[in-house]
Coordinates of C-alpha atoms in Angstrom, one line a residue:
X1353 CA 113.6 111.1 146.1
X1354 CA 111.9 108.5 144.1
X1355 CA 112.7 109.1 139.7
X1356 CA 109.7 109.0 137.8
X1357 CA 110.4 106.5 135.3
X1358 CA 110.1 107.7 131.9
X1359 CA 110.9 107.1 128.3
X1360 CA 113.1 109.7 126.1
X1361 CA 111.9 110.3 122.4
X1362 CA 113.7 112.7 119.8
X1363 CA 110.9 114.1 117.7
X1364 CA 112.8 116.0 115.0
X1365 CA 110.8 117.6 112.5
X1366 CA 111.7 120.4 109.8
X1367 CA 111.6 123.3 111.8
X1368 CA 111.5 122.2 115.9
X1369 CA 113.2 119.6 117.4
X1370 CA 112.1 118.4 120.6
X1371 CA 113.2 116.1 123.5
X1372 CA 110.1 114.7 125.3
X1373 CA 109.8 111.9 128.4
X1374 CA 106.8 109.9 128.8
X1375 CA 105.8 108.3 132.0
X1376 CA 104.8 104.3 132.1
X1377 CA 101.5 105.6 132.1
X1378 CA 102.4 107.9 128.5
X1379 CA 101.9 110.6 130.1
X1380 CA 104.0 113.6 129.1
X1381 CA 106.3 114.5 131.9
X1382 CA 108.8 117.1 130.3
X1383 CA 109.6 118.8 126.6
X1384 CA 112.1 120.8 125.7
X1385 CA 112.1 122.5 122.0
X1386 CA 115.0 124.1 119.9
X1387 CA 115.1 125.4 116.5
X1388 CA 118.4 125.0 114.2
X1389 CA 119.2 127.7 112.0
X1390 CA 119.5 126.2 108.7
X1391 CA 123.0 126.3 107.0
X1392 CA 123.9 126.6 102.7
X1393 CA 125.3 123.6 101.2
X1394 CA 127.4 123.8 98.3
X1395 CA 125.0 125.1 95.7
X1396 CA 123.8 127.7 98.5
X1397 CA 120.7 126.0 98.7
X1398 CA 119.1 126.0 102.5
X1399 CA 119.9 122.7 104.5
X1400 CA 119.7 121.1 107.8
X1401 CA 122.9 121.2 109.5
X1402 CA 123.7 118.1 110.6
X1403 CA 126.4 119.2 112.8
X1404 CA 124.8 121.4 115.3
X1405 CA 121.3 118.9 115.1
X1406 CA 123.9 116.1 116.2
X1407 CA 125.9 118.0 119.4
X1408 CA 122.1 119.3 120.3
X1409 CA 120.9 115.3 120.6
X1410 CA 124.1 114.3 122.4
X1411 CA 124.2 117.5 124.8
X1412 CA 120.3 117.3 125.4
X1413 CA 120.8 113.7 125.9
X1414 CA 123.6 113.9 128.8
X1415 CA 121.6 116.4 130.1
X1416 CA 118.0 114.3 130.5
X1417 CA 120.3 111.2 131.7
X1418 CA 121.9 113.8 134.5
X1419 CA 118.6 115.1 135.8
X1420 CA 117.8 113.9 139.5
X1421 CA 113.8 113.8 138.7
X1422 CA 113.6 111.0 135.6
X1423 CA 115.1 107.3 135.6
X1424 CA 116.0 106.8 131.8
X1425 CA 114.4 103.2 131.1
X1426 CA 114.2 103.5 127.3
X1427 CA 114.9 106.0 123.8
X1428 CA 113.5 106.4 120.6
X1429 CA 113.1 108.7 117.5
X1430 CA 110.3 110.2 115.5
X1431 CA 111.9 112.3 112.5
X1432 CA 110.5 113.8 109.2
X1433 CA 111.5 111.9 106.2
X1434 CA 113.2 111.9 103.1
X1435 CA 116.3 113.1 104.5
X1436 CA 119.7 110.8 104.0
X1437 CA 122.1 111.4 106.1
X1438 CA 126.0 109.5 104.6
X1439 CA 128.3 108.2 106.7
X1440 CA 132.5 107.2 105.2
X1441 CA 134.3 103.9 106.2
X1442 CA 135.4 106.0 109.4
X1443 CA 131.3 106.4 110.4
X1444 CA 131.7 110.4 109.9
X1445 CA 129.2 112.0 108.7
X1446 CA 129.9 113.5 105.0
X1447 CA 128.2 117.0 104.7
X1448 CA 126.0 118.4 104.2
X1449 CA 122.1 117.0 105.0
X1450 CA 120.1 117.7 101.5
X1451 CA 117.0 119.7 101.6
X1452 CA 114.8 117.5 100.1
X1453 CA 112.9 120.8 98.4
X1454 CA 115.9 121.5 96.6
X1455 CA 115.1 121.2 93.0
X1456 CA 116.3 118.4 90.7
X1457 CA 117.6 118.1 88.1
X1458 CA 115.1 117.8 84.9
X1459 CA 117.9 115.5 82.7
X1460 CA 118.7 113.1 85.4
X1461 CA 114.8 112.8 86.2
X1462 CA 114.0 111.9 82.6
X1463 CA 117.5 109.7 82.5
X1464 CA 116.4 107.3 85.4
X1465 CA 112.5 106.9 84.6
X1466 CA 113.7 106.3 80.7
X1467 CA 116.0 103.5 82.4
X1468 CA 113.5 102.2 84.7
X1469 CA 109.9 102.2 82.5
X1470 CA 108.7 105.4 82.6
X1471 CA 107.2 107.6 85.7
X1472 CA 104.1 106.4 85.5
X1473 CA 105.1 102.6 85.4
X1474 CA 107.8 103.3 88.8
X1475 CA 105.4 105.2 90.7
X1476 CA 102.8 102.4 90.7
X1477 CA 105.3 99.8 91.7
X1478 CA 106.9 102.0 94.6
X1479 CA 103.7 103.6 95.7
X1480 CA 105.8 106.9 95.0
X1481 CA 104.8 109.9 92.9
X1482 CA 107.5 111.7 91.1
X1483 CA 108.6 114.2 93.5
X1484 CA 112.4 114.8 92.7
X1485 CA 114.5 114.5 95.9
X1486 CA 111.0 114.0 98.1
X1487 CA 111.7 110.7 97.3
X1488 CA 115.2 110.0 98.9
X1489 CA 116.7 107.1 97.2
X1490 CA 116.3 109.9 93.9
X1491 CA 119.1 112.1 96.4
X1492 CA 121.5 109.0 96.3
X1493 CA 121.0 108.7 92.2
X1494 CA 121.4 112.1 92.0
X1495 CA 125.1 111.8 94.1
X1496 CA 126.1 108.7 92.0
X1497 CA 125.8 110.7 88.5
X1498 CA 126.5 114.3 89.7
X1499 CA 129.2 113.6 92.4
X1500 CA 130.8 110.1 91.7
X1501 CA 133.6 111.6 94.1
X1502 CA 131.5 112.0 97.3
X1503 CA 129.6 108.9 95.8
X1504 CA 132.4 106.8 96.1
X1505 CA 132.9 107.6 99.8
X1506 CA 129.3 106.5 101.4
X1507 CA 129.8 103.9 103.5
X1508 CA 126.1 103.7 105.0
X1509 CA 123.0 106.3 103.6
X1510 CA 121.1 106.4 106.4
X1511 CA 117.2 108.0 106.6
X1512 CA 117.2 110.7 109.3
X1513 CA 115.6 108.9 112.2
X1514 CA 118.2 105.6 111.9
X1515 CA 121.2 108.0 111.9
X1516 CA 119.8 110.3 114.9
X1517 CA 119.4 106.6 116.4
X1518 CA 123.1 105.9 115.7
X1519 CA 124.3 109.2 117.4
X1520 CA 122.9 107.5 120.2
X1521 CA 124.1 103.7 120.2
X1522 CA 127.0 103.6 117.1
X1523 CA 124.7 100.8 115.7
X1524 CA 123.4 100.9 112.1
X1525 CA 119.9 100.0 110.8
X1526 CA 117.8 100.5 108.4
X1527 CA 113.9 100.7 109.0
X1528 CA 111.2 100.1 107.2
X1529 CA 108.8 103.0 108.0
X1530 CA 111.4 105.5 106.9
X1531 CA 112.2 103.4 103.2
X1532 CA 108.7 103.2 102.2
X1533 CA 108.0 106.6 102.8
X1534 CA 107.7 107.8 98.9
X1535 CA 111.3 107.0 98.6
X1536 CA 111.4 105.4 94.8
X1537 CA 113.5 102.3 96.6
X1538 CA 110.6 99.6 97.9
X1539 CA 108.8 97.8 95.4
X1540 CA 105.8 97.5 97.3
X1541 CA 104.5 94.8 94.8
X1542 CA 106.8 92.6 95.9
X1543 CA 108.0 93.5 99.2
X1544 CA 111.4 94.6 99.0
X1545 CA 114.1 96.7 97.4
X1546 CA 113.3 98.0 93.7
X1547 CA 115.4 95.7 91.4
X1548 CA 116.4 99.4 90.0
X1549 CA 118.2 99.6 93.4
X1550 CA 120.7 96.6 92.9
X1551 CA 121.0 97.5 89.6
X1552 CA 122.5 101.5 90.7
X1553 CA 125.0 100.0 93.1
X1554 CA 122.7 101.6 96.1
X1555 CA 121.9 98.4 97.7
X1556 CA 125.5 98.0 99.1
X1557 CA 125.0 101.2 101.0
X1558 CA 122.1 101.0 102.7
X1559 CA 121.7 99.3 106.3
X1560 CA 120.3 96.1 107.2
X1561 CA 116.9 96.2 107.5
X1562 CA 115.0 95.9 111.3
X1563 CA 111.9 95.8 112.2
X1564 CA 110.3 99.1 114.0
X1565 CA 109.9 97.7 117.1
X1566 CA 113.2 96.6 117.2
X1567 CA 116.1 98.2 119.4
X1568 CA 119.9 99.0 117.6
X1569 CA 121.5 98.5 120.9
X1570 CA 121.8 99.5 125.1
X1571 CA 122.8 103.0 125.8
X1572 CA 125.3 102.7 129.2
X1573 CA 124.4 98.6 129.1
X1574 CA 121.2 99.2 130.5
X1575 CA 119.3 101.5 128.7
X1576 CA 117.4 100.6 125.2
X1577 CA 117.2 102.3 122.2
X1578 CA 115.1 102.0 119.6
X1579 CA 115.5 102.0 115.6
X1580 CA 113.4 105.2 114.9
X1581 CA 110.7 105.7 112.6
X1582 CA 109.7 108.1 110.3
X1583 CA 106.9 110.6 112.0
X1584 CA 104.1 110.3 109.6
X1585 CA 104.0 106.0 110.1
X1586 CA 104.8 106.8 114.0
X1587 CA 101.5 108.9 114.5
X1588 CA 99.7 106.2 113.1
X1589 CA 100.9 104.0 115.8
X1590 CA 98.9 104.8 118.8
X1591 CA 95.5 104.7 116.5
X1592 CA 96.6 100.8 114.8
X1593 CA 97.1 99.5 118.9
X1594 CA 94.1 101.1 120.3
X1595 CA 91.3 100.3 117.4
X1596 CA 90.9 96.6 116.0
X1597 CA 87.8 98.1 113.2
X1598 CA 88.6 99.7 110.1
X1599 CA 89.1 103.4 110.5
X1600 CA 90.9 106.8 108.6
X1601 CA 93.2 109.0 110.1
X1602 CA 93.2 112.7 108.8
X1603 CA 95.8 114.3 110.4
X1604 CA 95.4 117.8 110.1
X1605 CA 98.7 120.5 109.9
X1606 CA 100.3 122.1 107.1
X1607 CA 99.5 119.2 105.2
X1608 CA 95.9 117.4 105.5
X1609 CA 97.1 113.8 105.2
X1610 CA 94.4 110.9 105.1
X1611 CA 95.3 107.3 106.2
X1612 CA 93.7 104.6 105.5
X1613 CA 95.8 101.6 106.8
X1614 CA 93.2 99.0 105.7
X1615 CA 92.9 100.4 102.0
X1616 CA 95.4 97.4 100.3
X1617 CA 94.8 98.0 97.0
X1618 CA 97.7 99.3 94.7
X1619 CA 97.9 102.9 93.7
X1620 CA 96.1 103.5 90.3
X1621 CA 97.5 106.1 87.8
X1622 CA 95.0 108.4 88.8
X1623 CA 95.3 108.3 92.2
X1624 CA 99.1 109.0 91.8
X1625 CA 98.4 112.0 89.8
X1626 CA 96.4 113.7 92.5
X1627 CA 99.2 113.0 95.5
X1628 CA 98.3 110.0 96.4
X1629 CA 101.1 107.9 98.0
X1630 CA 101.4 105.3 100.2
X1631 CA 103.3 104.3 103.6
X1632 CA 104.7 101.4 105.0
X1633 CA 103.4 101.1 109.0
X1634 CA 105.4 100.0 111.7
X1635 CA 104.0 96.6 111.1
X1636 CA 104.8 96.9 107.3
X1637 CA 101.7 96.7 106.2
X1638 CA 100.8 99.4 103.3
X1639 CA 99.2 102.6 103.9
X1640 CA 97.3 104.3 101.7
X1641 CA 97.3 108.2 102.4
X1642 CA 96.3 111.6 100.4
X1643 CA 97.3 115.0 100.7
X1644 CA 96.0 118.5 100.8
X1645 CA 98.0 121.6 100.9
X1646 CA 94.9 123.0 103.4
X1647 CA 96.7 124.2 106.5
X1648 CA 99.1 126.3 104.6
X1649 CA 96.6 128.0 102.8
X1650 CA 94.9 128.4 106.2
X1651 CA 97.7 130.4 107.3
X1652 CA 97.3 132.6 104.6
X1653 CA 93.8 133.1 104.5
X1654 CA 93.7 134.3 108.2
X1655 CA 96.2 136.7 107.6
X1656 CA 94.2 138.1 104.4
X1657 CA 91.0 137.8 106.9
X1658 CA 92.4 140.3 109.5
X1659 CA 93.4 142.7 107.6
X1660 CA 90.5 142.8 105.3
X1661 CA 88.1 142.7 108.0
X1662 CA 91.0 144.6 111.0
X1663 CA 90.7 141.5 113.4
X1664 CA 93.7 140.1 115.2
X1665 CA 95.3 137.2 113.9
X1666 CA 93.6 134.7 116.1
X1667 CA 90.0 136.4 115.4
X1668 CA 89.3 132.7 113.7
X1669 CA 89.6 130.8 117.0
X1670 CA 86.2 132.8 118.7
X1671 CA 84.1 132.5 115.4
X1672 CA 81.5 129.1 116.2
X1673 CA 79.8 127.5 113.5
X1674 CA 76.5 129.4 112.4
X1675 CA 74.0 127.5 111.5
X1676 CA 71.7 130.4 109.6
X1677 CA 74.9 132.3 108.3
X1678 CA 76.0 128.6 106.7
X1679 CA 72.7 128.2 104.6
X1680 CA 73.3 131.7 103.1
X1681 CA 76.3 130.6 101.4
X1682 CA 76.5 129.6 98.2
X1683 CA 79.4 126.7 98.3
X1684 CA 80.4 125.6 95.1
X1685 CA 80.8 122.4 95.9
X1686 CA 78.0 120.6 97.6
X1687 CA 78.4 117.8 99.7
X1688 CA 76.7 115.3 97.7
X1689 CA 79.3 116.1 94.5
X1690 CA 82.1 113.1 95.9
X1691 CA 83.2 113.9 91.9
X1692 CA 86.1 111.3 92.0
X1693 CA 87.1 112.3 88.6
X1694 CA 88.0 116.2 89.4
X1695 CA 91.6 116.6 90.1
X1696 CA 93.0 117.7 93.1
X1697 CA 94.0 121.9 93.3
X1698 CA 96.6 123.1 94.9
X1699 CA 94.1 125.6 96.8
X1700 CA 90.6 126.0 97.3
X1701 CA 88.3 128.2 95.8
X1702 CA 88.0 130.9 98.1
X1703 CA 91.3 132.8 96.6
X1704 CA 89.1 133.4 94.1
X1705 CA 86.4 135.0 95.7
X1706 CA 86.0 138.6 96.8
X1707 CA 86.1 139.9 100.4
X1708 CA 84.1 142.9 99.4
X1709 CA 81.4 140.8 99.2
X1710 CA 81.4 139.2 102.7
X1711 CA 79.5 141.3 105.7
X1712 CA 81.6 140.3 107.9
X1713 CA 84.5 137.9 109.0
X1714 CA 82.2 135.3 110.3
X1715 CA 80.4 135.2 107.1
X1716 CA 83.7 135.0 104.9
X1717 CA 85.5 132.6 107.4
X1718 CA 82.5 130.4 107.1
X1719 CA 82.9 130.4 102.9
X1720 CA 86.6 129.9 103.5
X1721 CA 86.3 126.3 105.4
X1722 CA 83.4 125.7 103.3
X1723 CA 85.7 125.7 100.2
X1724 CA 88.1 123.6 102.4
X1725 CA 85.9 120.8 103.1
X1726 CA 84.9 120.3 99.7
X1727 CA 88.4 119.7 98.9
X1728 CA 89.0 117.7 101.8
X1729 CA 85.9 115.6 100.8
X1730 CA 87.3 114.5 97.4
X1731 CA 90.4 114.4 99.5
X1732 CA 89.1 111.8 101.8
X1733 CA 87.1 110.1 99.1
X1734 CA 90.5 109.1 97.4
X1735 CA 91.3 106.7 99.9
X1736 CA 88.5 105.5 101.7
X1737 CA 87.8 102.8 99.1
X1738 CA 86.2 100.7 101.6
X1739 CA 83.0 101.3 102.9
X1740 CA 83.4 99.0 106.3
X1741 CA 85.0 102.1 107.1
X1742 CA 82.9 103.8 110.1
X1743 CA 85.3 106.1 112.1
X1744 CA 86.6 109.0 111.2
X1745 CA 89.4 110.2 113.7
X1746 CA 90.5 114.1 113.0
X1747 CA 94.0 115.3 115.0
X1748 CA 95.8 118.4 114.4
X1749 CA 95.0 122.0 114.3
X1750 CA 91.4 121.3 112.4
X1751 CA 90.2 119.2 115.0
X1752 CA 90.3 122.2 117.1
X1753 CA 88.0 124.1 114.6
X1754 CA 84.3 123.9 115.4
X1755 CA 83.4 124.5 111.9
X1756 CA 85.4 122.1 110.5
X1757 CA 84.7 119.3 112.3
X1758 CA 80.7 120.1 112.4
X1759 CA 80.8 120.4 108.2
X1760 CA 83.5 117.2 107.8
X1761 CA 80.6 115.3 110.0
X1762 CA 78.2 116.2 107.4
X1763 CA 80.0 115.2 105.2
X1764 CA 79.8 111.6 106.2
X1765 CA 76.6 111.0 107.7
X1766 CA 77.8 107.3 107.4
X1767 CA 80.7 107.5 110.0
X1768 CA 81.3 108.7 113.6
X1769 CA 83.5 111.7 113.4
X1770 CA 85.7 112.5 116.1
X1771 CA 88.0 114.9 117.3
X1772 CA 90.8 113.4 118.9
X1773 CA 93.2 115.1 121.0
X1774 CA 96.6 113.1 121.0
X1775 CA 99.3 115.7 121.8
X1776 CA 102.9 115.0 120.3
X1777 CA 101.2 111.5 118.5
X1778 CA 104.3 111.1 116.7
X1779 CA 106.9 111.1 120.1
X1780 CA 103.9 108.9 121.7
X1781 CA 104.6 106.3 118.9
X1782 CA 107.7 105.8 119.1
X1783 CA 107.6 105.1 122.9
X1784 CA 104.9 102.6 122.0
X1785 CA 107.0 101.2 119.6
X1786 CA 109.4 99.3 121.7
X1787 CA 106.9 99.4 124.9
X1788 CA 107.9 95.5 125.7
X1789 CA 111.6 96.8 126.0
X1790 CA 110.9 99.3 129.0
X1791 CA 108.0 99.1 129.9
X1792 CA 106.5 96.4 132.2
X1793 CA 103.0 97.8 132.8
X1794 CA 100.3 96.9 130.2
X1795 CA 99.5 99.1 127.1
X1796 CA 97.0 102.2 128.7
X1797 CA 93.3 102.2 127.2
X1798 CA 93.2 105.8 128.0
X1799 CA 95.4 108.0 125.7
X1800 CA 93.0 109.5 123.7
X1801 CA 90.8 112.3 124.4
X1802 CA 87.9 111.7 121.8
X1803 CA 85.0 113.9 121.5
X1804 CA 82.5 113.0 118.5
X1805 CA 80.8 115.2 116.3
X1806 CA 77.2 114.6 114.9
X1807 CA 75.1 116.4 113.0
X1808 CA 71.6 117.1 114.7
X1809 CA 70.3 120.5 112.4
X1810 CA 68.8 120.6 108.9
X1811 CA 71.3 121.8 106.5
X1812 CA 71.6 122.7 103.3
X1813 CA 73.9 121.0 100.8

């Protein structure tokens, strides 16, 4: 029997964690998916536990290298960010793996941007805006002045993705998707660690920097694996070796993030106040990204929909986009309003509006993306900066939903729109990540499924 030869990535994310093997072609050959339950650390606060996430990599691992069907020729990670995970002198892990939603501490905020030239002065330089332990070099302040004990101990604070990468090899490494990923520690003004982190003592405890394409070491002599990369920077990946013009990414899921990896310039105040961040790409090139809150409120609206209106949950998936029913509504926000001095909301209008007054679900559902879009158009608008910019590549739940993507291409009349269907984007690249490592076949021209959207009808705006 002849072993398809494949290439193991560790997509962790907050709530499932999956092992997935992707042929020489990138094809997706197998994925298996497990949720942790979440443990308490000391303050009770909900937390990854560390312990069980480690045995399931290890056991999952053996298993994958046991199976008769797949030749192992290479591993690597994709893992959500802003998670530290602290190693002693002994390379044990030291409990517990802080929720980066835990709250922090108001007096040691104001302590270390009164230290370090106000909020407004750091988040500029680090491309970061104040999000308490969202940005994980705060977590290790935060340890140094609350728990000197436990502080004391670290040997290595390692982002997620490196330390599921050292489960794997018992090599250390620090990369540099994962540090500039609104962590407070890269001064992305002058390419390298904030001088606050010398200053703090953290310096000394974090790993030596490799590059993203880089492998830590050779599982069994023959097999290698890669550094890992934070899951936002790895999704990018695929897009950054397959298109040479300027283009935006809007990858569409809880969060509606924006890309634009050829926007350069340095975050302005105002940007920063309305969630703009940016990211460091596997090549370590900045990348300027905003965020919208829109598929969570998605999830709620649909659930307000169907009972409103009796439907099932899904109901939203048959409704099409209705060209007659669109020009009856009265958004509040036209198209034409790209208002780059309103701020961001956390949600769009249509909480606001009354369900009494919709006929029917397919009129109110139509309202409701409306409302979206013109968030997601001042969204957009935020980074796109440069008007070279001509493609517009949507992935995600909303590039699934007709009405979206038909009122988003209206939205820009200047750029080709597309949907493109790139399943597991973030596992795919990480394998593409260290291709030249396992990989002897040339890089496929074929791993998207791209379907453009144009606008052909009269509508209103």
């Amino acid at each position: 029997m002849n072993r398809t030869h494949v290439i193991a990535v560790f997509d962790v994310g907050k709530t499932n964690k999956k092992l997935l093997l992707f042929d020489d072609q990138y094809k997706m050959v197998y994925e298996e998916s497990r949720q942790l339950e979440e443990i308490k650390d000391e303050d009770d606060f909900p937390c990854e536990d560390v312990g069980a996430l480690t045995e399931w990599v290890k056991k999952s691992f053996k298993n994958i290298l046991e199976d008769d069907r797949y030749d192992i020729k290479g591993v690597n990670i994709s893992g959500y960010g802003a998670s530290l995970v602290y190693l002693d002198e002994q390379l044990k892990v030291i409990p517990p793996l802080y929720n980066y939603l835990k709250p922090y501490s108001t007096q040691l905020r104001e302590k270390f941007y009164n230290t370090y030239g106000g909020e407004s002065s750091m988040a500029r330089q680090t491309a970061s805006p104040v999000l308490g332990n969202l940005n994980s070099g705060m977590q290790l302040y935060r340890l140094k002045y609350e728990k000197p004990e436990v502080f004391a101990k670290i040997k290595y604070a390692l982002h997620l993705p490196q330390y599921l990468s050292f489960i794997l090899t018992g090599n250390i490494g620090a990369d540099i998707t994962s540090i500039g990923c609104h962590t407070n520690l890269w001064d992305f003004q002058n390419n390298k660690y904030h001088s606050w982190v010398k200053k703090e003592g953290l310096e000394t405890k974090l790993a030596p920097i490799m590059t993203s394409d880089a492998v830590t070491g050779y599982i069994n002599g023959n097999i290698p694996a890669g550094i890992g990369l934070h899951d936002s920077s790895a999704a990018l990946i695929p897009y950054l070796i397959s298109f040479n013009d300027p283009f935006l990414l809007l990858s569409t899921g809880t969060w509606c993030i924006t890309f634009n990896p050829f926007n350069h310039k340095p975050l302005n105040d105002f940007e920063l106040k309305q969630d703009c961040l940016c990211y460091l790409s596997f090549k370590g090139n900045p990348v300027k990204a905003s965020r919208l809150f829109a598929g969570y409120e998605h999830e709620q609206q649909i659930n307000k929909l169907a009972e409103h209106f009796n439907k099932p949950l899904d109901y939203y998936k048959t409704v099409q986009f209705d060209l007659k029913l669109y020009n009856n509504l009265k958004p509040v926000n036209s198209f034409s309003e790209k208002n780059m001095n309103d701020a961001m909301i956390g949600q769009s209008d249509f909480g606001k509006r009354d369900l009494k007054r919709f006929a029917s679900y397919e009129e109110a559902y139509h309202q409701f993306i409306t409302d979206i879009i013109a968030q997601q158009i001042r969204s957009v608008n935020l980074v796109l900066e440069d008007h070279s910019v001509k493609r517009l590549f949507v992935d995600g739940g909303f590039s699934k939903n007709p009405i979206y993507m038909y009122l988003l291409a209206r939205a820009f009349p200047d750029m080709e729109v597309y949907s493109a269907s790139l399943p597991q984007a973030s596992a795919l690249g990480a394998a593409l990540a260290i291709h030249k490592y396992w990989n002897s076949k040339p890089m496929p021209t074929d791993i998207f499924d791209l379907k453009l959207y144009s606008v052909t009808h009269d509508v209103k705006v």
